[in-house]
XYZ file of C-alpha atoms in Angstrom:
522
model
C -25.916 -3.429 12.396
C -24.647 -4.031 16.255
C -24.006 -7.741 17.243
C -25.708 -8.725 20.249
C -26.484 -11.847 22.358
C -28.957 -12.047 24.787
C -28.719 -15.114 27.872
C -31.507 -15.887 30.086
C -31.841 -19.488 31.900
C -35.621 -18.886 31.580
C -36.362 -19.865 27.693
C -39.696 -18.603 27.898
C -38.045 -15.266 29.217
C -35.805 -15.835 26.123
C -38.071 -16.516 23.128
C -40.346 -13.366 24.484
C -37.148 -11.017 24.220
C -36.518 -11.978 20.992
C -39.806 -11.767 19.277
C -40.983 -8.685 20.917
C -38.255 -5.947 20.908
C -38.213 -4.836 16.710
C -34.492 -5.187 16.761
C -33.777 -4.661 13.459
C -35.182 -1.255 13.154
C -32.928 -0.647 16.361
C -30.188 -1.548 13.965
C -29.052 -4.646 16.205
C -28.831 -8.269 15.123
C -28.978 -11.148 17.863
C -26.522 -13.251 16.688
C -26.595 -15.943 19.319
C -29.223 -16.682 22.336
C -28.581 -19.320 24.636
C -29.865 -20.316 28.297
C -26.726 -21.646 28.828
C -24.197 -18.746 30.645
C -20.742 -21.124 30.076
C -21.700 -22.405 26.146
C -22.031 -17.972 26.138
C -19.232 -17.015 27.445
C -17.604 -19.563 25.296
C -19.432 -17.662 22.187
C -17.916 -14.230 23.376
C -14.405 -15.814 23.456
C -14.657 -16.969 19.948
C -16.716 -14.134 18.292
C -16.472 -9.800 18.601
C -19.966 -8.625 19.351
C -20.996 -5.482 20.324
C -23.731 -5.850 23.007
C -24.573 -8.260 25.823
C -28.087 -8.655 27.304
C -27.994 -11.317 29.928
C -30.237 -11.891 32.741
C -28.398 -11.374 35.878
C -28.985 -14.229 37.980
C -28.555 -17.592 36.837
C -27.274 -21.124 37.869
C -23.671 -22.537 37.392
C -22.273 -18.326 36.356
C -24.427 -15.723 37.278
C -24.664 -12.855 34.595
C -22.423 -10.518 36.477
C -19.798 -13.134 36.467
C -20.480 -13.550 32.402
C -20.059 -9.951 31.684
C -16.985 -10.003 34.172
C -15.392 -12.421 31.417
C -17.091 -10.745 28.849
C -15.377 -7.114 29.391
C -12.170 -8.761 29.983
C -12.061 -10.103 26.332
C -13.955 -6.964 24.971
C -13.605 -4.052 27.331
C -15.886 -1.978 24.757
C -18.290 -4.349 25.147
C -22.256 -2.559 26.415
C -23.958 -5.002 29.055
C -27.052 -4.920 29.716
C -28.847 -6.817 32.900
C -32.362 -7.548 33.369
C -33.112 -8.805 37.382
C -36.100 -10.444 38.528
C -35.017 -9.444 42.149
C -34.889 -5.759 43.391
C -31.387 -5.942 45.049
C -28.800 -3.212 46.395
C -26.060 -5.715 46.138
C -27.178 -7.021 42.396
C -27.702 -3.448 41.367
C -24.350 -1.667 42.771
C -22.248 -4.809 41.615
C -23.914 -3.637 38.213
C -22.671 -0.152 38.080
C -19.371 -1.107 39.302
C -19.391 -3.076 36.362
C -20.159 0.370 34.689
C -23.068 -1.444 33.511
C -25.360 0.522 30.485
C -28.695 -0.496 31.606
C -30.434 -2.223 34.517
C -34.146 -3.775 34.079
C -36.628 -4.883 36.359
C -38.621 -8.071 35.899
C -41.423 -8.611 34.339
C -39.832 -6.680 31.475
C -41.268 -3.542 30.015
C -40.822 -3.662 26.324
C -40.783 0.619 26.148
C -37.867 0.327 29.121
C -36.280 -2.239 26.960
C -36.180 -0.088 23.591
C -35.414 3.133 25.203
C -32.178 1.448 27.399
C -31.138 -0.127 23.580
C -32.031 3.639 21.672
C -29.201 4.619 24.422
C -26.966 1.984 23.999
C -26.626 2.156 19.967
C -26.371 5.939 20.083
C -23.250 5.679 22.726
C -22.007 3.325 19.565
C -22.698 5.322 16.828
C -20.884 8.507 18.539
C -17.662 5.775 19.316
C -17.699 5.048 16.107
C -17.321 8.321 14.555
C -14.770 9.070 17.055
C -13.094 6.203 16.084
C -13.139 6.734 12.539
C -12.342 10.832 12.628
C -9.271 9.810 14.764
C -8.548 7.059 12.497
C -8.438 9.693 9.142
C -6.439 12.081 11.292
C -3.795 9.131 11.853
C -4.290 8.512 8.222
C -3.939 11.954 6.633
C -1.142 13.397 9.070
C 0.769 9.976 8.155
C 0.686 10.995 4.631
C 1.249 14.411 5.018
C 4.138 13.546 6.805
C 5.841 11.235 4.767
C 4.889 13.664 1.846
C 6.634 16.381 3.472
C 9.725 14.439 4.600
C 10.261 13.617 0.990
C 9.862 16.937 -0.016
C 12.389 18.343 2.337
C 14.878 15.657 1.277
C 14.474 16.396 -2.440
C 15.517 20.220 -1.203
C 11.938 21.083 -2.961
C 10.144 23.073 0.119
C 10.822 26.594 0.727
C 11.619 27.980 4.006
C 8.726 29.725 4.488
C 6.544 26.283 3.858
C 8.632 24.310 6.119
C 7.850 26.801 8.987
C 4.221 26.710 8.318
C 4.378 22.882 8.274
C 6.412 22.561 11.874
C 3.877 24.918 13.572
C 0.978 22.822 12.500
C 2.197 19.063 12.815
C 4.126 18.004 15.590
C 7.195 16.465 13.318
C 10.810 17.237 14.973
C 13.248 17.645 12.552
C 15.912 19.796 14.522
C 19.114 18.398 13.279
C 22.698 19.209 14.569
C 24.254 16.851 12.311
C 22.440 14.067 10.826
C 23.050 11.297 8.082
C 20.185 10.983 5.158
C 19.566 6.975 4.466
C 18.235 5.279 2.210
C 16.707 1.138 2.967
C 16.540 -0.910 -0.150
C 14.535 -4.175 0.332
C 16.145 -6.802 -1.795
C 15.030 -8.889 -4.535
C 11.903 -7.022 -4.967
C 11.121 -7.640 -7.897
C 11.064 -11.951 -7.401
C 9.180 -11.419 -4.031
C 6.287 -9.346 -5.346
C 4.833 -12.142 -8.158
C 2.081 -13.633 -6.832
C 1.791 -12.440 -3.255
C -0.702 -11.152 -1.063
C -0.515 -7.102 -0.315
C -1.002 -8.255 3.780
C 1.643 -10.968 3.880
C 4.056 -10.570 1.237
C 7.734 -10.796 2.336
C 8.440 -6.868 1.421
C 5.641 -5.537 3.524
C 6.907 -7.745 6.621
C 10.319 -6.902 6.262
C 9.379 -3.090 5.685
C 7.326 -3.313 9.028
C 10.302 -5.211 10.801
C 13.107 -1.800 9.170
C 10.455 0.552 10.856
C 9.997 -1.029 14.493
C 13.525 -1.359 14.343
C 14.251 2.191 13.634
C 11.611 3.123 16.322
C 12.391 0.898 18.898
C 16.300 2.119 18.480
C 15.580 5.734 18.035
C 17.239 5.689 15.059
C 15.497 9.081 13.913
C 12.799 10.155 11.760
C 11.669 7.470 9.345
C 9.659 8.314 5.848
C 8.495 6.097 2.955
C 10.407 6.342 -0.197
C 8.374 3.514 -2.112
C 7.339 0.567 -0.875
C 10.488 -1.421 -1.113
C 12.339 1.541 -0.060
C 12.505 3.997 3.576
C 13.981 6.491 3.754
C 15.560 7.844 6.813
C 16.990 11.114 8.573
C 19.655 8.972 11.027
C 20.050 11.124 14.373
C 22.605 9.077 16.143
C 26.423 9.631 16.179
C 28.468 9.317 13.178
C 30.300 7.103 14.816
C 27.895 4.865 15.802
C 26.274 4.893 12.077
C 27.706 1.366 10.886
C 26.703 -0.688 13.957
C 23.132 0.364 14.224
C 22.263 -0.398 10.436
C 24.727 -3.780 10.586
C 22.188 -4.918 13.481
C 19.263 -4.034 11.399
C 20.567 -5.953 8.809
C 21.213 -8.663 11.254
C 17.689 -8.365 11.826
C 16.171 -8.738 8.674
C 18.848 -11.947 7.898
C 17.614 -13.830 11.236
C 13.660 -13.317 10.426
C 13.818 -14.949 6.990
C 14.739 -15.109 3.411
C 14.816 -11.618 2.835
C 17.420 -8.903 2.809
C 18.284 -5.508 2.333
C 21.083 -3.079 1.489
C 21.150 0.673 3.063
C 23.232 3.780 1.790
C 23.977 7.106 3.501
C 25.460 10.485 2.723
C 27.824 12.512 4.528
C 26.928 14.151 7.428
C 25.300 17.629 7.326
C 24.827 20.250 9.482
C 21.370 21.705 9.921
C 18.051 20.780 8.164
C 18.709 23.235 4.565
C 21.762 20.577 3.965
C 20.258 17.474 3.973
C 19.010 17.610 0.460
C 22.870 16.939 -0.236
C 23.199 14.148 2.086
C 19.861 12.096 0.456
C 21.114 12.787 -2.902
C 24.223 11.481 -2.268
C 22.434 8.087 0.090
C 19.918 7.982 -3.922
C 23.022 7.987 -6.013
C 24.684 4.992 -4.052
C 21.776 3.009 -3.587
C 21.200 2.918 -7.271
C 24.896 1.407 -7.564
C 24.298 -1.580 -5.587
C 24.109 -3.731 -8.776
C 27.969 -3.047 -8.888
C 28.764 -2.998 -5.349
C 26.480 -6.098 -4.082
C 23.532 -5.996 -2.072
C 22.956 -7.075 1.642
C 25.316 -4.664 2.847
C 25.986 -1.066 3.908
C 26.984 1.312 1.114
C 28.776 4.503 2.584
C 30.271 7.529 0.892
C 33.623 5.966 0.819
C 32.401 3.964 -1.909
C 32.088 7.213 -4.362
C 35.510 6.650 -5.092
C 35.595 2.964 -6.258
C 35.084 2.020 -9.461
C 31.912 0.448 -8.961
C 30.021 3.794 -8.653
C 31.541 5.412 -11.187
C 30.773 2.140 -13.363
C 27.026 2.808 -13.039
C 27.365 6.145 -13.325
C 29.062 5.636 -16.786
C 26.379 3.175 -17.780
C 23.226 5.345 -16.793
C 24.360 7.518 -19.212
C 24.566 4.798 -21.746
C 21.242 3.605 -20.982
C 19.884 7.052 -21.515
C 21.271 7.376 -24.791
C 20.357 4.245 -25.704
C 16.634 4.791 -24.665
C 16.897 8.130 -26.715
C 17.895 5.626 -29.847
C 15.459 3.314 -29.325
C 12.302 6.232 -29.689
C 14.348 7.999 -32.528
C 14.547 4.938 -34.509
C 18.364 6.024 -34.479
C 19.205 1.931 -35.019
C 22.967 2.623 -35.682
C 23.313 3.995 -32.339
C 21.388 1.829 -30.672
C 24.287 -1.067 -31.985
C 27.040 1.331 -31.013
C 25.470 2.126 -26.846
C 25.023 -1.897 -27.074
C 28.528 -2.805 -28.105
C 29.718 0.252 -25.105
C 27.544 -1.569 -22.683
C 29.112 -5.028 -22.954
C 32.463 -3.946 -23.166
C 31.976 -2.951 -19.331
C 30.462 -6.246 -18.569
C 33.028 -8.580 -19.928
C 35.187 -7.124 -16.534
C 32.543 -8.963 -14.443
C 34.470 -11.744 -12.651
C 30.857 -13.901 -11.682
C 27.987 -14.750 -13.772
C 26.383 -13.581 -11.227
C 26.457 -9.878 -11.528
C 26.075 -10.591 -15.208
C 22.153 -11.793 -14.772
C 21.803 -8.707 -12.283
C 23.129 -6.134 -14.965
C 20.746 -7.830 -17.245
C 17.922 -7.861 -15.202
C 18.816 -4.358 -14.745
C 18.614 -3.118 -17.788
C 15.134 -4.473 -18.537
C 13.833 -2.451 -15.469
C 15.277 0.590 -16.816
C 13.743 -0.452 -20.134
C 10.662 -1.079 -18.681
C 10.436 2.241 -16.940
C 11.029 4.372 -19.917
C 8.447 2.013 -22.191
C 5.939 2.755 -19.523
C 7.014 6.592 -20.155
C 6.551 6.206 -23.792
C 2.722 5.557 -23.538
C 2.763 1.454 -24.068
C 0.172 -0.387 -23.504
C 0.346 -2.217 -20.089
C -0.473 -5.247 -21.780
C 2.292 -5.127 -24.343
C 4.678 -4.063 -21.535
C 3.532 -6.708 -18.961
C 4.382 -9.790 -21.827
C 7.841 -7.874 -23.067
C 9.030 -7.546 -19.326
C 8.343 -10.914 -18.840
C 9.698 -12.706 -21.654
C 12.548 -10.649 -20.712
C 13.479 -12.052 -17.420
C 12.448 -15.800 -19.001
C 15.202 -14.982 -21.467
C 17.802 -13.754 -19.436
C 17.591 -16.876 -17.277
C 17.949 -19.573 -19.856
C 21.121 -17.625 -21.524
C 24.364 -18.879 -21.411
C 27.049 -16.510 -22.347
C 27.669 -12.794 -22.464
C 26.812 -13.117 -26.574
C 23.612 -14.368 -25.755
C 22.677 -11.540 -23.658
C 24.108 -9.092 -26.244
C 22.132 -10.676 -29.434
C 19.043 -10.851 -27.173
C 19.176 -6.655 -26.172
C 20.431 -6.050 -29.716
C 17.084 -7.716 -31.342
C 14.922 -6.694 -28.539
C 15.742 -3.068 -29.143
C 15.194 -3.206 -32.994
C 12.022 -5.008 -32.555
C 10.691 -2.107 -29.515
C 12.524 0.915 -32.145
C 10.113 -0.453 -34.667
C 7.270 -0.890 -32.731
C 7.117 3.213 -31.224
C 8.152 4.093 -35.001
C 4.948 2.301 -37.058
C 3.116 3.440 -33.486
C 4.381 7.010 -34.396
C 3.219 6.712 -38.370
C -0.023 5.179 -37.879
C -2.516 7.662 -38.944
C -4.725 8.514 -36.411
C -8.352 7.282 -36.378
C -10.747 9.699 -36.815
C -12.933 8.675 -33.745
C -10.635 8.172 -31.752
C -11.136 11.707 -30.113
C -14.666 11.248 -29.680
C -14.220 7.493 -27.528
C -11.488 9.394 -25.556
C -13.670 12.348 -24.974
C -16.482 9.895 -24.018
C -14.322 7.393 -21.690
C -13.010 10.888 -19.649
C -16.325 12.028 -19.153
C -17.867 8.719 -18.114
C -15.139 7.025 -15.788
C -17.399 7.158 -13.052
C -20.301 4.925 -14.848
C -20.658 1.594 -16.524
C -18.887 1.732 -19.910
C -19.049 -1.113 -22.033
C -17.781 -2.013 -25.188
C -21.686 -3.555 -26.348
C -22.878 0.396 -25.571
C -19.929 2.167 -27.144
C -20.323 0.063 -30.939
C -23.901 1.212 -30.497
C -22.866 4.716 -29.695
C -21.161 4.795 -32.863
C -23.040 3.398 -34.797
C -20.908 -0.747 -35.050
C -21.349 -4.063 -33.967
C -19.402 -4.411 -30.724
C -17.364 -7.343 -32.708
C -16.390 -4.855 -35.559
C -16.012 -1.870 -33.234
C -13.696 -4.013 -30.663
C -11.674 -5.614 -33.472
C -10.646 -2.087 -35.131
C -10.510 -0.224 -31.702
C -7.362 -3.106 -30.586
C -5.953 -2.742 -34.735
C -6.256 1.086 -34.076
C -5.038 1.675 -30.816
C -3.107 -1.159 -29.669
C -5.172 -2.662 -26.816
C -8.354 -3.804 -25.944
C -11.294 -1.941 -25.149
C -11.789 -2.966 -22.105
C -8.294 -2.676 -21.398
C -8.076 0.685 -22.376
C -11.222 1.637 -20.033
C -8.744 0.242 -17.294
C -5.898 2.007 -18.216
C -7.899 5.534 -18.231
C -9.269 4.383 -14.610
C -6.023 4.009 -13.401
C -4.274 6.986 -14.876
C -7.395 9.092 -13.083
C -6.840 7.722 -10.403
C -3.080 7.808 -9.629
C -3.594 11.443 -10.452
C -6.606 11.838 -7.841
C -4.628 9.953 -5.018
C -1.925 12.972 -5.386
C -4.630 15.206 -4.095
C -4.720 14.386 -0.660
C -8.608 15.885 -0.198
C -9.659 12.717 -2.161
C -10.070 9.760 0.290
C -9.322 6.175 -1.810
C -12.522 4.829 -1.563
C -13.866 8.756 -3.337
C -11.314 8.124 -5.717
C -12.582 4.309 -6.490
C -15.864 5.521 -6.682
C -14.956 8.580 -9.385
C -12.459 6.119 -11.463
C -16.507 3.655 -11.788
C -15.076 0.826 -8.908
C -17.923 0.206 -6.652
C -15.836 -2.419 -4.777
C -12.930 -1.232 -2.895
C -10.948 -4.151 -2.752
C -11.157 -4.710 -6.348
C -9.859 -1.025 -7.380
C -6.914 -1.796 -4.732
C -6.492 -5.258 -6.636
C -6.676 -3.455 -10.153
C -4.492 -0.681 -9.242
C -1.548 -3.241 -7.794
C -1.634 -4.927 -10.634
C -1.271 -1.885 -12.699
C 1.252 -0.163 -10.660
C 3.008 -2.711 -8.316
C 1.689 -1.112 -5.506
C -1.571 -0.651 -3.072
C -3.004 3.034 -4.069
C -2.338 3.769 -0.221
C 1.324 3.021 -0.898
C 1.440 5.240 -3.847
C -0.429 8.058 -2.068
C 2.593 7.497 0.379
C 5.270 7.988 -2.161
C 3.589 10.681 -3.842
């Protein structure tokens, strides 16, 4: 429905315009009427509406004068005038005013409805333009970003990459160019508990990108959404003061900071896969190096980076322990990982190692299949734990018993025998993700009481019902959203979200991110 107001200083005139035009079937609501001109204008100023009807002569502001102020606030707005007087002067100051219709007191109510039929349909087609130029901002966006990562990752072949810069109008021409890599800081604090629109990371990821446009800095991409990535086009020379203002920038506009990597420079687009991996490998040492600062290659020779290096490969073997049941080896990667961290001068960098360990750990449970309800109460009594420790000792007896405890967990997980219906509810969830499944219909379905079928179900499989439903949606749809002919709200829709807000709510709290965002990444 269009918003319109209509304005006549004859209330009689008024009343008769708005009981005898069928406005709703002309898909318009009249959301204010007033024979006032000034307490209108001041309605327009405070409220977007689509179409003003205003009689054109009236005391104190005439209603040229109103839809003067009118298109200044709302230059879209459609005016319409309706004269009692048959003047030149009234009628060419009208189409000056590009005015979309012009009616003749006493009012014919045909005139009327055919001038509105006109006026909505000039709408209608606006909005389509609108929203076909708005998906074409929206799928070129992704495609680019999507292709920028590709070519980074060295994962495009020629041919492709041809076929991609005759169709979208993307430079990436590079003489010599730096790949970069901006970390947001602290992500992980920031996100709990803040709004997608407002949240620290998404300002400070909007500030990195106006800076790198408004600096020409090159061709920016999205990595994730606490990290852009970047192909830097400037001089080599020059590399260090541009991102030490950006990070000036992102100091002076609040609490938040980052920390950007870069690789050497390249020559020529088939070499930058080189540079990014080189920007990735130091921007996953900044636990050892410190954050809020610029990490160049130089730094692959300190001992920081080869540190993490050293420990990554720990962590993998001690992840490979942990789902082998291998609980020997898990003591011995423990006792190799500590005996690195007793060189750390400041506490400190002992609560970041920490920290970083249960993100790693966190990742590779999420890997392993566990429940995000299991996962979301480990990862938290994590970080509670790792702030209320004291010594290295504690940290070390915590990981040690932590580790046993998750080892055992994936092994009686592993040894459970399975239920035999358990194919059929999976079989039946898959099929049905679009419509209303409940745990009430699925006991009857098979043949339980919904309290005996939801207690076994959560002994069987580890989870809820419900939450399981949930946990299907989202896998669906994280695998729709990396098929870019799906549009989100399609997706929502197939995944059985009639609300689109609520999938985008569901699917941030499942995966930390908007489902745009992850489309982005993708």
């Amino acid at each position: 429905m269009y918003k319109a107001i209509l304005v006549d200083d004859e209330n009689f005139d008024l009343i008769g315009m708005q009981q005898l035009i069928p406005w709703s079937s002309l898909q318009i609501e009249i959301v204010y009427s007033s024979t006032k001109p000034l307490a209108a204008l001041s309605y327009i100023q405070e409220n977007e509406i689509d179409i003003l009807i205003t009689d054109i002569k009236m005391p104190v502001m005439s209603g040229l004068e109103l839809a003067k102020a009118a298109l200044q606030k709302n230059a879209g707005l459609k005016v319409m005038f309706i004269s009692g007087y048959q003047d030149f002067e009234y009628a060419k100051q009208a189409l000056h005013l590009k005015a979309d219709g012009y009616i003749l007191k006493p009012v014919d109510d045909d005139e009327v409805i055919e001038t509105l039929k006109r006026v909505v349909a000039a709408l209608d087609e606006r909005a389509r333009f609108e929203k076909a130029t708005d998906a074409n901002l929206e799928s070129f966006e992704f495609v680019k970003h999507n292709f920028l990562l590709h070519l980074m990752e060295g994962t495009i072949e020629e041919e492709t990459l041809q076929a991609f810069m005759r169709k979208y109008p993307v430079e990436v021409s590079v003489d010599r160019a730096h790949a970069v890599i901006i970390e947001i800081d602290d992500a992980a604090r920031m996100m709990q508990g803040q709004q997608a629109e407002s949240d620290p990371i998404t300002t400070t990821a909007r500030l990195i990108v106006s800076y790198i446009e408004s600096h020409g800095l090159g061709l920016w991409y999205r990595l994730s959404p606490t990290r852009i990535g970047l192909i830097y086009s400037g001089y080599s020379e020059h590399i260090e003061r541009d991102f030490n203002g950006l990070l000036s920038e992102i100091r002076a506009n609040g609490n938040t900071t980052a920390t950007i990597s870069y690789g050497q420079a390249v020559s020529g687009i088939p070499m930058l896969p080189a540079s990014f991996k080189e920007a990735r490998e130091l921007i996953d040492c900044k636990m050892f190096i410190g954050k809020n600062r610029i990490i160049s290659p130089g730094a692959s020779q300190t001992a920081g980076v080869r540190n993490a290096k050293d420990m990554n490969a720990i962590l993998d073997q001690l992840f490979k322990s942990i789902s082998n049941y291998s609980l020997v080896v898990v003591c011995d990667c423990i006792e190799e990982l500590f005996e690195s961290v007793q060189a750390f001068a400041e506490p400190v960098k002992v609560y970041h190692f920490s920290t970083h360990i249960i993100s790693r750990l966190e990742g590779y449970l999420s890997d392993a299949g566990t429940s995000s309800e299991v996962l979301a109460n480990w990862k938290n009594n994590g970080f509670a734990a790792v702030q209320q420790f004291e010594t290295i000792d504690d940290i070390k007896s915590w990981l040690r018993r932590t580790a046993f405890e998750l080892s055992e967990m994936l092994y009686m997980r592993s040894q459970k025998p399975v239920w035999r219906l358990y194919a059929d509810i999976e079989e039946f969830v898959t099929a049905n993700l679009a419509s209303d499944i409940t745990l009430k219909d699925m006991a009857s379905r098979f043949s339980y009481s919904p309290n005996h079928f939801g207690v076994l179900f959560k002994e069987q499989v580890g989870i809820s019902f419900n939450d399981y439903v949930v946990s299907r949606r989202m896998a669906k749809a994280k695998e729709m959203l990396q098929q870019p002919q799906y549009k989100i709200y399609e997706i929502a829709d197939r995944v059985g979200y009639k609300s689109l807000t609520y999938f985008s709510r569901m699917f941030k709290e499942a995966f930390g991110m908007t489902p745009g965002d992850y489309r982005k990444q993708s």
